[in-house]
XYZ file of C-alpha atoms in Angstrom:
344
model
C 0.000 0.000 0.000
C 1.308 3.480 -0.883
C 2.452 5.363 2.179
C 0.406 8.491 2.873
C 2.288 11.781 2.636
C 1.810 15.127 4.312
C 0.168 16.331 1.102
C -2.353 13.477 1.197
C -3.389 14.479 4.716
C -3.555 18.166 3.770
C -5.764 17.458 0.755
C -8.026 15.244 2.845
C -8.571 18.040 5.380
C -8.495 20.990 2.984
C -5.540 22.653 4.704
C -1.968 23.401 3.673
C 0.959 20.999 3.894
C 2.644 23.479 6.243
C -0.328 23.330 8.632
C -0.192 19.526 8.704
C 3.565 19.544 9.260
C 3.340 22.067 12.094
C 0.444 20.222 13.719
C 2.379 16.942 13.708
C 5.362 18.739 15.266
C 3.085 20.230 17.962
C 3.775 23.854 17.064
C 2.107 26.259 19.540
C 0.545 28.408 16.781
C -1.701 25.508 15.689
C -4.942 25.143 17.627
C -5.576 22.066 19.764
C -8.596 21.173 17.625
C -6.569 21.287 14.413
C -3.788 19.209 15.993
C -6.266 16.544 17.111
C -7.892 16.440 13.669
C -4.532 16.165 11.896
C -3.271 13.448 14.245
C -6.457 11.433 13.859
C -6.344 11.725 10.074
C -2.650 10.803 10.000
C -3.378 7.668 12.033
C -6.386 6.748 9.886
C -4.313 7.142 6.679
C -1.370 5.186 8.148
C 0.984 8.135 7.837
C 4.549 7.694 9.050
C 7.471 10.083 8.494
C 9.866 8.932 5.822
C 12.810 7.272 7.619
C 15.315 9.401 5.714
C 13.491 12.551 6.730
C 13.775 11.428 10.347
C 17.507 10.831 9.865
C 17.899 14.298 8.404
C 16.393 15.841 11.532
C 18.428 13.659 13.871
C 21.837 13.985 12.237
C 23.542 17.022 10.763
C 24.134 15.983 7.170
C 26.112 18.440 5.088
C 25.358 17.476 1.504
C 23.538 19.376 -1.244
C 22.281 17.608 -4.372
C 22.449 19.385 -7.744
C 20.615 18.269 -10.885
C 21.378 19.909 -14.236
C 20.575 18.853 -17.796
C 24.249 18.802 -18.814
C 27.223 19.080 -16.455
C 29.755 20.070 -19.155
C 27.546 22.776 -20.708
C 29.365 26.141 -20.395
C 26.424 27.841 -18.681
C 25.919 25.044 -16.163
C 29.645 24.891 -15.489
C 29.420 28.525 -14.380
C 26.340 27.786 -12.263
C 28.050 24.823 -10.583
C 31.100 26.978 -9.788
C 28.832 29.475 -8.029
C 27.089 26.695 -6.107
C 30.349 25.156 -4.900
C 31.713 28.572 -3.877
C 28.808 29.091 -1.460
C 28.133 25.624 -0.077
C 31.751 24.601 0.533
C 32.379 27.826 2.455
C 29.751 26.607 4.929
C 31.109 23.081 5.196
C 28.770 21.369 2.731
C 29.643 18.953 -0.036
C 27.968 18.734 -3.453
C 26.650 15.675 -5.281
C 26.224 16.438 -8.985
C 23.919 14.593 -11.344
C 22.573 15.269 -14.826
C 19.219 14.534 -16.438
C 20.400 14.680 -20.070
C 17.215 16.707 -20.729
C 15.153 13.585 -19.882
C 12.097 13.779 -17.612
C 12.362 10.084 -16.720
C 16.028 10.393 -15.794
C 15.290 13.526 -13.781
C 12.846 11.496 -11.689
C 15.402 8.728 -11.156
C 18.287 10.988 -10.155
C 16.214 13.083 -7.747
C 14.965 9.920 -6.052
C 18.543 8.662 -5.873
C 19.657 11.903 -4.239
C 16.854 11.618 -1.696
C 18.035 8.092 -0.903
C 21.575 9.329 -0.261
C 20.309 11.613 2.491
C 21.032 15.033 0.972
C 19.926 18.096 2.937
C 18.337 19.785 -0.071
C 18.202 19.915 -3.854
C 19.099 22.517 -6.482
C 17.367 21.602 -9.742
C 17.305 22.917 -13.292
C 14.390 21.151 -14.953
C 14.828 19.162 -18.150
C 13.289 20.360 -21.400
C 10.802 17.470 -21.166
C 9.583 18.237 -17.649
C 5.988 19.432 -17.411
C 4.720 17.557 -14.338
C 6.708 18.373 -11.185
C 4.951 15.863 -8.949
C 8.231 14.035 -8.312
C 9.703 17.179 -6.768
C 6.530 17.934 -4.830
C 6.793 14.442 -3.328
C 10.313 15.223 -2.133
C 9.038 18.363 -0.431
C 6.499 16.191 1.357
C 9.482 14.394 2.901
C 10.707 17.741 4.279
C 13.389 18.040 1.595
C 13.884 21.667 0.475
C 14.013 22.153 -3.307
C 15.171 25.300 -5.121
C 14.735 25.632 -8.895
C 17.019 27.653 -11.147
C 17.169 28.632 -14.845
C 14.394 26.292 -16.041
C 11.561 26.428 -13.531
C 7.890 25.479 -13.196
C 5.295 27.652 -11.461
C 3.419 24.495 -10.466
C 5.981 23.855 -7.717
C 5.822 25.985 -4.583
C 9.556 26.580 -4.301
C 12.198 29.304 -4.411
C 13.480 30.130 -7.893
C 16.429 31.942 -9.462
C 16.314 32.813 -13.155
C 17.715 35.143 -15.779
C 15.392 37.845 -17.079
C 14.942 35.886 -20.315
C 12.160 38.134 -21.598
C 14.225 41.301 -21.233
C 17.344 39.658 -22.656
C 15.467 38.532 -25.756
C 13.694 41.889 -26.107
C 17.018 43.735 -25.944
C 18.624 41.351 -28.451
C 15.878 41.876 -31.017
C 15.702 45.642 -30.499
C 19.474 45.749 -31.040
C 18.839 44.292 -34.500
C 15.842 46.527 -35.185
C 17.682 49.677 -34.120
C 20.197 49.027 -36.898
C 17.454 48.950 -39.510
C 16.887 45.201 -39.814
C 13.178 44.552 -40.365
C 12.895 40.830 -41.121
C 14.040 39.216 -37.868
C 13.810 35.434 -37.608
C 13.863 33.434 -34.390
C 14.914 29.862 -33.719
C 13.057 29.162 -30.497
C 13.289 26.443 -27.892
C 10.777 23.688 -27.027
C 7.321 24.798 -25.843
C 7.567 23.557 -22.232
C 10.561 25.292 -20.564
C 9.625 28.652 -19.095
C 12.933 30.260 -20.095
C 12.502 29.508 -23.809
C 8.882 30.678 -23.672
C 10.046 33.967 -22.173
C 12.655 34.404 -24.898
C 10.023 33.848 -27.571
C 7.720 36.328 -25.812
C 10.526 38.917 -25.724
C 11.095 38.417 -29.452
C 7.414 38.992 -30.244
C 7.166 41.988 -27.909
C 10.103 43.704 -29.621
C 8.540 43.237 -33.047
C 5.255 44.663 -31.768
C 6.995 47.634 -30.142
C 8.502 48.537 -33.532
C 5.218 48.027 -35.380
C 6.447 44.989 -37.292
C 4.213 41.996 -38.045
C 4.841 38.562 -36.578
C 5.664 36.206 -39.445
C 5.317 32.512 -38.535
C 7.549 31.482 -41.443
C 10.398 33.270 -39.684
C 10.155 31.031 -36.593
C 11.632 27.557 -36.159
C 11.047 25.460 -33.032
C 13.832 23.272 -31.704
C 13.211 19.909 -30.107
C 16.595 19.311 -28.485
C 18.169 22.806 -28.878
C 21.246 21.668 -30.777
C 23.813 22.927 -33.280
C 22.262 20.728 -35.985
C 18.839 22.325 -35.488
C 20.433 25.712 -36.038
C 21.798 24.380 -39.330
C 18.411 22.998 -40.373
C 16.375 26.118 -39.651
C 18.904 28.502 -41.177
C 18.703 26.503 -44.420
C 14.905 26.748 -44.308
C 15.088 30.510 -43.827
C 17.523 30.905 -46.738
C 15.113 29.025 -49.018
C 12.160 31.358 -48.347
C 10.950 33.650 -51.174
C 11.737 36.590 -48.865
C 14.443 35.398 -46.462
C 14.979 37.160 -43.136
C 17.794 39.685 -42.861
C 18.645 38.863 -39.236
C 18.296 36.049 -36.711
C 17.918 35.752 -32.956
C 18.690 32.223 -31.722
C 17.526 30.750 -28.414
C 21.055 29.599 -27.494
C 24.609 30.050 -28.710
C 24.840 26.457 -29.959
C 21.852 27.086 -32.224
C 23.335 30.420 -33.359
C 26.646 28.736 -34.228
C 24.770 26.069 -36.193
C 22.904 28.761 -38.110
C 26.142 30.601 -38.953
C 27.654 27.319 -40.145
C 24.734 26.794 -42.540
C 24.773 30.388 -43.750
C 28.464 30.253 -44.607
C 28.071 26.886 -46.330
C 25.250 28.422 -48.379
C 27.453 31.294 -49.507
C 25.840 33.865 -47.190
C 27.986 36.351 -45.319
C 27.488 37.113 -41.607
C 26.560 39.867 -40.894
C 26.481 41.329 -44.418
C 23.674 39.042 -45.648
C 22.212 38.025 -42.293
C 22.982 39.302 -38.804
C 22.963 36.740 -35.980
C 22.742 36.988 -32.187
C 22.598 34.126 -29.669
C 21.837 33.667 -25.989
C 24.044 32.621 -23.033
C 27.395 34.096 -24.152
C 29.628 31.045 -24.233
C 33.355 31.819 -24.177
C 33.639 30.407 -27.706
C 31.539 33.328 -29.014
C 34.573 35.583 -28.674
C 36.801 33.129 -30.548
C 34.619 32.520 -33.608
C 35.062 34.295 -36.923
C 33.055 36.429 -37.041
C 32.806 36.843 -33.265
C 29.238 36.150 -32.137
C 26.937 38.583 -30.373
C 25.026 37.046 -27.487
C 22.899 37.722 -24.422
C 25.021 36.983 -21.347
C 23.460 35.072 -18.469
C 24.948 35.489 -14.970
C 25.472 31.750 -14.469
C 27.929 32.057 -11.574
C 25.631 34.471 -9.729
C 22.613 32.230 -10.360
C 24.495 29.381 -8.686
C 25.475 31.550 -5.727
C 22.011 32.971 -5.134
C 20.235 29.632 -5.529
C 22.637 28.071 -3.021
C 22.033 30.856 -0.522
C 18.280 30.331 -0.757
C 18.598 26.573 -0.333
C 20.923 26.800 2.674
C 18.535 29.259 4.291
C 15.651 26.814 3.830
C 17.732 23.926 5.196
C 18.382 25.973 8.323
C 14.703 26.919 8.612
C 13.816 23.229 8.461
C 16.332 22.385 11.184
C 14.931 25.188 13.321
C 11.431 23.790 12.666
C 10.350 27.043 11.076
C 8.098 27.335 7.997
C 10.047 27.628 4.763
C 10.141 31.061 3.153
C 10.318 31.064 -0.644
C 11.899 33.823 -2.750
C 11.813 34.373 -6.510
C 14.895 36.103 -7.894
C 15.227 37.446 -11.444
C 18.758 38.449 -12.452
C 19.555 40.841 -15.299
C 20.817 39.656 -18.678
C 23.251 41.825 -20.648
C 23.936 41.970 -24.382
C 27.463 41.456 -25.664
C 27.657 43.061 -29.109
C 30.224 41.569 -31.484
C 30.769 41.262 -35.238
C 27.938 38.860 -36.096
C 25.130 41.357 -35.440
C 26.625 44.687 -36.420
C 25.401 46.118 -39.704
C 28.400 46.922 -41.885
C 29.006 50.622 -42.536
C 27.905 51.839 -45.961
C 30.865 53.123 -47.968
């Protein structure tokens, strides 16, 4: 029989999970009537605290679990550096795992990290993740979870993200301010909030400049890869009226698009300007150098870690968790690939 969770009891009584948790811990701010009702319901539903959650309260573990889609990705490498900087300074260790952008693997690795007895989790959701029930279940075991970069509003948790909307808006207006009027966009999958925000920023910039949205100028990635950048750039070049500029959802997609453009005999930026997102170090080394929207990966890692460690301490002090939602600024790095050549 499936073991009842705090959430099951809360739903049965029509109260919050926090109320159930505080009632079971005999907090003085919960009325005697509510405590009796919660205790009776917990007994009727055969609730028992998860043994690992009990161990966490009894012993001072010092381990933080981190789940990212790709450990060697330049952006996530920066995030991980920021995480380690904060948690190791306070005597914690880090267990890293990657989902490979797979929802099923994300479930497996988060359950594995729970089983190892981590104090809390820092998670960047996979591109496939829509249902966050697996993370909600971990919270029911009194395991704090903080989301970063790719988040889901369906989970009541602290979050740290880049201002993806503003970054995309600024990238597209940079192109429009130079006189480009046919701006294409290679967007990300429909589920991740960050790629949705980048698409929204793209559309908002067009609208602000009175330009129509042209569906033929938009390609949607499935896996957000270099090869998809190649594919969509070729499609754009084959249009009766090709775009004159391109905003790509990531730098890998932008590099793929530039590869295809050059193979097709197009010059960047003379025939098509290109700007990416994330600002990988390689953008400065390419020829032409690639314009991009820089994300503060290191700072995202630091701030997410600070939020998680605060929640771990709140849990140890038997205080209700306080969630924050931080949005960090993105900045445009203008290089050769998006600058309109001077007319001579």
